[in-house]
mmCIF file of C-alpha atoms in Angstrom:
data_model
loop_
_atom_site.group_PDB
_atom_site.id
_atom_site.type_symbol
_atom_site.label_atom_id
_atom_site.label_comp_id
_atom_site.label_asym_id
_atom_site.label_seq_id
_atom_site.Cartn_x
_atom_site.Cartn_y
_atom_site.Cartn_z
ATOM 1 C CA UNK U 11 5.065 -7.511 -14.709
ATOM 2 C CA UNK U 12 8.811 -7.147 -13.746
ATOM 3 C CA UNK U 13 8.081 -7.836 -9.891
ATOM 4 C CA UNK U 14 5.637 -11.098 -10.864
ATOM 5 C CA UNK U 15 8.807 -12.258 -13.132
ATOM 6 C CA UNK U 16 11.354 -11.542 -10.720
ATOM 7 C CA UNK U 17 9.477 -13.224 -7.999
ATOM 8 C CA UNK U 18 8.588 -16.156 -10.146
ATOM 9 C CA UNK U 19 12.515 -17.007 -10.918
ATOM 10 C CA UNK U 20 13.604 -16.085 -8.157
ATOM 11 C CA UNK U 21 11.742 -18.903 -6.435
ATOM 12 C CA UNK U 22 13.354 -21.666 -8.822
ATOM 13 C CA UNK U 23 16.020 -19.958 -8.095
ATOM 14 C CA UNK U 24 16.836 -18.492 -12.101
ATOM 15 C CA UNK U 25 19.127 -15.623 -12.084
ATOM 16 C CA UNK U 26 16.976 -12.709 -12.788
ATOM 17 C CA UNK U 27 18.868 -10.638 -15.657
ATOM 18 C CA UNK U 28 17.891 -6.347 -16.132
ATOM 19 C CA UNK U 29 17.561 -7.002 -20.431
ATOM 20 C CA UNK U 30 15.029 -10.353 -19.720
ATOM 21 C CA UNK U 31 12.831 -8.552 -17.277
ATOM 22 C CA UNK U 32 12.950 -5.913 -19.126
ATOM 23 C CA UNK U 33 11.959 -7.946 -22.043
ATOM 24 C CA UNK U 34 9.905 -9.720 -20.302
ATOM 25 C CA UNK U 35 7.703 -6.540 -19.005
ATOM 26 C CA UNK U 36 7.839 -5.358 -22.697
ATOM 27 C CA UNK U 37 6.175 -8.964 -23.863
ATOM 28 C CA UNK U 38 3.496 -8.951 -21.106
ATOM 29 C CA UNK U 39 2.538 -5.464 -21.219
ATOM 30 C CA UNK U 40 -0.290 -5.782 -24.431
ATOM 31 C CA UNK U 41 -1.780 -9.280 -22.477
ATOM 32 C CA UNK U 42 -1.744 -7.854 -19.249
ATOM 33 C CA UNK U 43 -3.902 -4.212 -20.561
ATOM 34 C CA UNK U 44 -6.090 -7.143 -22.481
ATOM 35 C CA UNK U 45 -6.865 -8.589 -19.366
ATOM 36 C CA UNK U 46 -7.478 -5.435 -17.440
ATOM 37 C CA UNK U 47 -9.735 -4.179 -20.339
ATOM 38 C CA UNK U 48 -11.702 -7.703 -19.719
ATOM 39 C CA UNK U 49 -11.749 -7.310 -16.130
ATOM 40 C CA UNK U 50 -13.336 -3.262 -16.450
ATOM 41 C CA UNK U 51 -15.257 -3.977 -19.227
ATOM 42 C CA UNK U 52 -17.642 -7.094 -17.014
ATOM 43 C CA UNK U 53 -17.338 -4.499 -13.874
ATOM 44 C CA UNK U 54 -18.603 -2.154 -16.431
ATOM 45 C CA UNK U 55 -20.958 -4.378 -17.635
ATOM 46 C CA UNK U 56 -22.463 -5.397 -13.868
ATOM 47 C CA UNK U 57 -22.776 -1.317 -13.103
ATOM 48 C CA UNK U 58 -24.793 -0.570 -16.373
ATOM 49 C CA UNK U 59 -27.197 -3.831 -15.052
ATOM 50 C CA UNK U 60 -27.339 -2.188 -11.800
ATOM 51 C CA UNK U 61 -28.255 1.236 -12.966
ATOM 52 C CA UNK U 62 -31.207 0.171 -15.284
ATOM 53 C CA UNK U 63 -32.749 -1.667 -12.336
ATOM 54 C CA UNK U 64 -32.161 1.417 -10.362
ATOM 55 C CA UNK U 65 -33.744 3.193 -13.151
ATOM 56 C CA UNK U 66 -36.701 0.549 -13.399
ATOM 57 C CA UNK U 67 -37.258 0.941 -9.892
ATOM 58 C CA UNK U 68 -37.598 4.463 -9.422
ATOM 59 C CA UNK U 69 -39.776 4.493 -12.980
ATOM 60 C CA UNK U 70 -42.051 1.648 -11.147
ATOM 61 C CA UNK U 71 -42.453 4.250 -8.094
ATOM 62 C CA UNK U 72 -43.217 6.851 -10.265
ATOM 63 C CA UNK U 73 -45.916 4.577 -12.447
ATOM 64 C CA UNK U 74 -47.689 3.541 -8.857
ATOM 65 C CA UNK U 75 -48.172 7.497 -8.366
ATOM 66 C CA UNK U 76 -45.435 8.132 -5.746
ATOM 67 C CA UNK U 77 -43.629 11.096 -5.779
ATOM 68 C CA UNK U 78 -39.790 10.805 -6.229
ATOM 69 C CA UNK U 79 -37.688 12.745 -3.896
ATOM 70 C CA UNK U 80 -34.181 12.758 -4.167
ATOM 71 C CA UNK U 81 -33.726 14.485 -0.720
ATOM 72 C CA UNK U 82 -35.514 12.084 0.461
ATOM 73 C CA UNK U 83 -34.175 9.133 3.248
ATOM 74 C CA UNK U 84 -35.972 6.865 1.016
ATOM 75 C CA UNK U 85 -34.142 7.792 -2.068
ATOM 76 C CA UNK U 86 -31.025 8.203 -0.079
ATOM 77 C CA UNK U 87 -31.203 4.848 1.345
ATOM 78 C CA UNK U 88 -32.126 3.275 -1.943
ATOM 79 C CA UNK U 89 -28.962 4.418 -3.441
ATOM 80 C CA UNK U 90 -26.879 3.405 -0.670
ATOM 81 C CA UNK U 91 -28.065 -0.468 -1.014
ATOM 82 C CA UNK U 92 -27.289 0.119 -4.854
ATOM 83 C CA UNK U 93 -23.858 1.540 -4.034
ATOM 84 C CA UNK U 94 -23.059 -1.158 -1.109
ATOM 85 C CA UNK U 95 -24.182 -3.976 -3.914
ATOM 86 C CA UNK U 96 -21.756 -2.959 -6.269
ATOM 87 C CA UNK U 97 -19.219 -2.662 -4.204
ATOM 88 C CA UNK U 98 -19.474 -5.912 -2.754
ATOM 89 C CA UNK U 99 -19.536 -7.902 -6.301
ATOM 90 C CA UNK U 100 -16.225 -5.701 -7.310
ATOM 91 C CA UNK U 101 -14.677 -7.388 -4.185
ATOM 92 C CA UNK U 102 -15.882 -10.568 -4.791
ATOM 93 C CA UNK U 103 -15.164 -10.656 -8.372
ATOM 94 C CA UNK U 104 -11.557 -9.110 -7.369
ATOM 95 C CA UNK U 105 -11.199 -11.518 -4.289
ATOM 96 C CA UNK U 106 -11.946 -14.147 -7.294
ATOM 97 C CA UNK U 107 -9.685 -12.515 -9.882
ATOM 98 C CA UNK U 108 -6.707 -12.007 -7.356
ATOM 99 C CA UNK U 109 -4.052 -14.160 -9.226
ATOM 100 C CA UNK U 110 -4.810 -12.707 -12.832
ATOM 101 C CA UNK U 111 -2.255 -10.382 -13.801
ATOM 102 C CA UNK U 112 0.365 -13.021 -12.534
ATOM 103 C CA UNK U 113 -1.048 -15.923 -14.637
ATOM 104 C CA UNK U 114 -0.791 -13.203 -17.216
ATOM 105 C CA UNK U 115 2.740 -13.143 -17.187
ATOM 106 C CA UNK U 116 4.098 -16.409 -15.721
ATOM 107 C CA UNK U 117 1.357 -18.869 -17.541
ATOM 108 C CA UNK U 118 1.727 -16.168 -20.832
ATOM 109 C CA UNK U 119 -1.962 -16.278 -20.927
ATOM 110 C CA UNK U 120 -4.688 -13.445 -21.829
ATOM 111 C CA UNK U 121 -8.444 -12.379 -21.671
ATOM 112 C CA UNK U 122 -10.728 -14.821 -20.212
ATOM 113 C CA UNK U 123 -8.407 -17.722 -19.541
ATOM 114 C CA UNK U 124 -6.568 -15.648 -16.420
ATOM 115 C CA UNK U 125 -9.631 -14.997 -14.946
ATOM 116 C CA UNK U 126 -11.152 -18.804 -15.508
ATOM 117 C CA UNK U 127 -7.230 -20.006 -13.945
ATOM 118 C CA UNK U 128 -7.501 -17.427 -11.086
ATOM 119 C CA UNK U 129 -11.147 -18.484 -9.829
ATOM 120 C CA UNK U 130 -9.772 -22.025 -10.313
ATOM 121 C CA UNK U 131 -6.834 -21.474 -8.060
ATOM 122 C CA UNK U 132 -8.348 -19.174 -5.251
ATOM 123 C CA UNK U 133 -10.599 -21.822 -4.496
ATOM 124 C CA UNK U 134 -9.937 -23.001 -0.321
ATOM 125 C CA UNK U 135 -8.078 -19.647 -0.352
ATOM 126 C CA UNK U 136 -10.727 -17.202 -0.593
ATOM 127 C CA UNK U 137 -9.836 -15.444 3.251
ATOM 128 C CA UNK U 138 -6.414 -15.211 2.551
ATOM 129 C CA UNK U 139 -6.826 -13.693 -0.780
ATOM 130 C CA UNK U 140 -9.318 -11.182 0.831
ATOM 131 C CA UNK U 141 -7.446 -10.282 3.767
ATOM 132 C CA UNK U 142 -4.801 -9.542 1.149
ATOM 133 C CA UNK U 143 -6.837 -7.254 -0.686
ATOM 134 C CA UNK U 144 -7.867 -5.483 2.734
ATOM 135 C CA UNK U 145 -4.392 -5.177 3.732
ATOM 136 C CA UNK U 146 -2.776 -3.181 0.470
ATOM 137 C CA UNK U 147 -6.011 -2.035 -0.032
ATOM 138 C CA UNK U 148 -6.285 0.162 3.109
ATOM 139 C CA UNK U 149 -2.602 1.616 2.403
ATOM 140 C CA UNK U 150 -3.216 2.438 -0.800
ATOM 141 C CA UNK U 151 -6.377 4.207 0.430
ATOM 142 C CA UNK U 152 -4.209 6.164 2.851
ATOM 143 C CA UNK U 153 -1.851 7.436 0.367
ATOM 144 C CA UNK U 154 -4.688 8.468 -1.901
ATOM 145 C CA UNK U 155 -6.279 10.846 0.658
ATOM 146 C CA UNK U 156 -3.339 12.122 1.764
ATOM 147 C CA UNK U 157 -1.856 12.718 -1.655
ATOM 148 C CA UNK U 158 -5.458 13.954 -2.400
ATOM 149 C CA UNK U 159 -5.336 16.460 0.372
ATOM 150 C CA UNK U 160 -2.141 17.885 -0.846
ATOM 151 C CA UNK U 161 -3.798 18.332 -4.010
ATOM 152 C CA UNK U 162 -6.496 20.224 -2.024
ATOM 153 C CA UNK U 163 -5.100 23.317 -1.393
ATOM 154 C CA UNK U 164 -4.841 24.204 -4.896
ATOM 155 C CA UNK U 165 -3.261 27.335 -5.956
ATOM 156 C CA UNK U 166 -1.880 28.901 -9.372
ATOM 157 C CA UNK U 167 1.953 28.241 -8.591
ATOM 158 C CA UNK U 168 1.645 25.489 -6.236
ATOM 159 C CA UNK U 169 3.779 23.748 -8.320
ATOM 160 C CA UNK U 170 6.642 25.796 -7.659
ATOM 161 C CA UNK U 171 6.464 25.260 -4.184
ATOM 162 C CA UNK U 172 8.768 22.463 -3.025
ATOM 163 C CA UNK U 173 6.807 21.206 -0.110
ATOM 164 C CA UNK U 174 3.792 20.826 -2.422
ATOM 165 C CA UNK U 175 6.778 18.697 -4.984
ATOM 166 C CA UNK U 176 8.495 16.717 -2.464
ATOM 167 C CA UNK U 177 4.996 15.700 -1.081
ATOM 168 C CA UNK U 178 3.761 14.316 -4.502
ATOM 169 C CA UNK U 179 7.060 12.796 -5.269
ATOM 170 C CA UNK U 180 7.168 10.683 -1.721
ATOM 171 C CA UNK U 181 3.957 9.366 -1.905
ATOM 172 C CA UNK U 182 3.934 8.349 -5.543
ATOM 173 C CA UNK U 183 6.898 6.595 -4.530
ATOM 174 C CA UNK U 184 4.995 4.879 -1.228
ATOM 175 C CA UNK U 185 2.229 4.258 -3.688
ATOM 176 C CA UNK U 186 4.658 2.608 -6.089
ATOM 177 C CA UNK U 187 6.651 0.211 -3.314
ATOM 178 C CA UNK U 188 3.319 -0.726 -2.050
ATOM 179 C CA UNK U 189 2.274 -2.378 -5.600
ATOM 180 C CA UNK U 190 5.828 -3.882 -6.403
ATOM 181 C CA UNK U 191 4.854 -5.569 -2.471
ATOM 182 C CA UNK U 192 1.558 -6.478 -3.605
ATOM 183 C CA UNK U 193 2.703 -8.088 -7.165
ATOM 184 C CA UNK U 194 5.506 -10.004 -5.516
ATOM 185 C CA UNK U 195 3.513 -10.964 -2.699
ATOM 186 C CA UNK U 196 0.179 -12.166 -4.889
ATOM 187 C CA UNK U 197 3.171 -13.913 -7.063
ATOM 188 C CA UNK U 198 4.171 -16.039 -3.607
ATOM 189 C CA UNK U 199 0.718 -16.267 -2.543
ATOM 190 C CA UNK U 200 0.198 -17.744 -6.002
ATOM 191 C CA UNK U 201 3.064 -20.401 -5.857
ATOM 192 C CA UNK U 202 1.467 -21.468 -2.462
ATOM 193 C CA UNK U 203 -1.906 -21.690 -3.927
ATOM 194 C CA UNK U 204 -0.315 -24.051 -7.016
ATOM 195 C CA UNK U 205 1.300 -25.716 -3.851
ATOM 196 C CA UNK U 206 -2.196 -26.558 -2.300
ATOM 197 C CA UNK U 207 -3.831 -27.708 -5.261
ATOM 198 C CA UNK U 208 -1.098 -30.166 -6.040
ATOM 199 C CA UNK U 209 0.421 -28.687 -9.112
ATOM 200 C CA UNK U 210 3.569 -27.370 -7.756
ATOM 201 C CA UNK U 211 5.966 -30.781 -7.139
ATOM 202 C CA UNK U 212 5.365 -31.590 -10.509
ATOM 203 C CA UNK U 213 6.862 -28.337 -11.699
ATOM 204 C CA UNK U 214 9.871 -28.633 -9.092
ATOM 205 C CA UNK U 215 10.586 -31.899 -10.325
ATOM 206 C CA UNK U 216 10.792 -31.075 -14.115
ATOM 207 C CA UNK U 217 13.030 -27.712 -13.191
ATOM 208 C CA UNK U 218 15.445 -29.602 -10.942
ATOM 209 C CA UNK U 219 15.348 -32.632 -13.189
ATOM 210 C CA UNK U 220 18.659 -32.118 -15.330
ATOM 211 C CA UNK U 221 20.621 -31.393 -12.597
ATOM 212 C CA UNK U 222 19.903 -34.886 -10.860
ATOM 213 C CA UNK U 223 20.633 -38.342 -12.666
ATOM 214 C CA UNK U 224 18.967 -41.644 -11.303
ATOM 215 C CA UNK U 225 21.592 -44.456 -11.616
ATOM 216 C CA UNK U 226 20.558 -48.574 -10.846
ATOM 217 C CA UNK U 227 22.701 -50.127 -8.782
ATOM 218 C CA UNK U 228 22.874 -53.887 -7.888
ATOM 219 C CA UNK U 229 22.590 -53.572 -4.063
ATOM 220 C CA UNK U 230 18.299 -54.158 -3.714
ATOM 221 C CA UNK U 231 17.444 -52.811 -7.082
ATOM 222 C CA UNK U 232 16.864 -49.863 -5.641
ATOM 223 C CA UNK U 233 18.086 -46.513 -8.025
ATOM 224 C CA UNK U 234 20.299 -43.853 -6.751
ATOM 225 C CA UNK U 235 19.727 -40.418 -7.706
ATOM 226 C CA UNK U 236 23.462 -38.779 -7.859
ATOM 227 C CA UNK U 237 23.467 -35.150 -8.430
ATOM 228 C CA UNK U 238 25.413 -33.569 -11.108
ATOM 229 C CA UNK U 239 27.619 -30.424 -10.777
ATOM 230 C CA UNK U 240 27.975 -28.346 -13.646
ATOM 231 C CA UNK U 241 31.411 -26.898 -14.128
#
């Protein structure tokens, strides 16, 4: 949550202090697994769905007197559409979900209600968000095979081996600066998106208010706004 937080001040232009975000990271952290249990547990939920109609299909072959072959290109194929379904609804539902964990922590909501604000918000936005997703998405999928592939040649004391060490170490820490990007950029794409939908000026207005008086004068009625310097 520290990068949403950081990101969010830093765009009103708060200073950002190490014991608040770390404060702030400590306060989100329970709301933000909540969500993420929500989130796995409906993915979970649109698998299981998935798998009993698989089930119920291949039971419906086998009623008709077909003969079920799992080498088969039939069976094969069958589990491919399966596979390519879920997949699909995981990025839609993500596509949909993509400002979550940051109304999480800058809206200090939990459960449902980020995932009701996020489909809300995404809404006109739905390309951007995706080609988002595509773009940290692929990285991260980089870093996993090739971290994977180091893992690959597996041997009893490949941990004292400081090739095998460095390489973990580097691309956990590529893995890690791509997600602080991906918060802090989802945090910015989320501003814009309040932007869009109209809900931003208000906010402005209300942060920047005490530092701006509005004072009548005579000439045309019309007020002055004066700003006020804080010594």
């Amino acid at each position: 949550s520290d990068p949403i937080g950081t990101t969010f001040h830093g765009f009103y232009g708060r200073p950002v202090k190490l014991l608040s975000a770390i404060k702030s990271a400590f306060t989100s952290f329970f709301t933000l697994v909540s969500t993420c249990l929500e989130t796995e547990l409906i993915i979970s939920g649109i698998l299981l769905i998935l798998a009993l109609i698989f089930l119920g299909l291949l039971q419906l072959i086998q009623l008709l007197g077909f003969h079920v072959d799992s080498t088969s290109p039939y069976f094969i194929s069958l589990c491919l559409v399966f596979v390519i379904t879920f997949l699909f609804i995981v990025l839609y539902l993500q596509v949909k979900w993509v400002f979550a964990y940051v109304v999480v922590v800058v809206e200090s909501s939990w459960g449902l209600e980020p995932l009701k604000r996020s489909k809300n918000l995404v809404q006109g936005l739905k390309r951007i968000a995706f080609s988002m997703l595509l773009f940290y998405g692929f990285f991260s999928g980089i870093l996993i095979w090739v971290s994977a592939a180091g893992w690959g040649y597996a041997a009893a004391d490949k941990w004292k081996s400081w090739a095998f060490v460095i390489h973990i170490v580097s691309t956990s820490t590529l893995f890690m600066l791509i997600m602080l990007s991906y918060f802090a950029a989802t945090t910015v794409f989320y501003m814009y998106s309040k932007a869009i939908h109209g809900e931003l000026a208000g906010e402005i207005a209300e942060e920047f208010a005490r530092e701006y008086v509005s004072l009548p004068f005579d000439d045309g009625k019309v007020p002055h706004v004066v700003s006020v310097v804080y010594g």
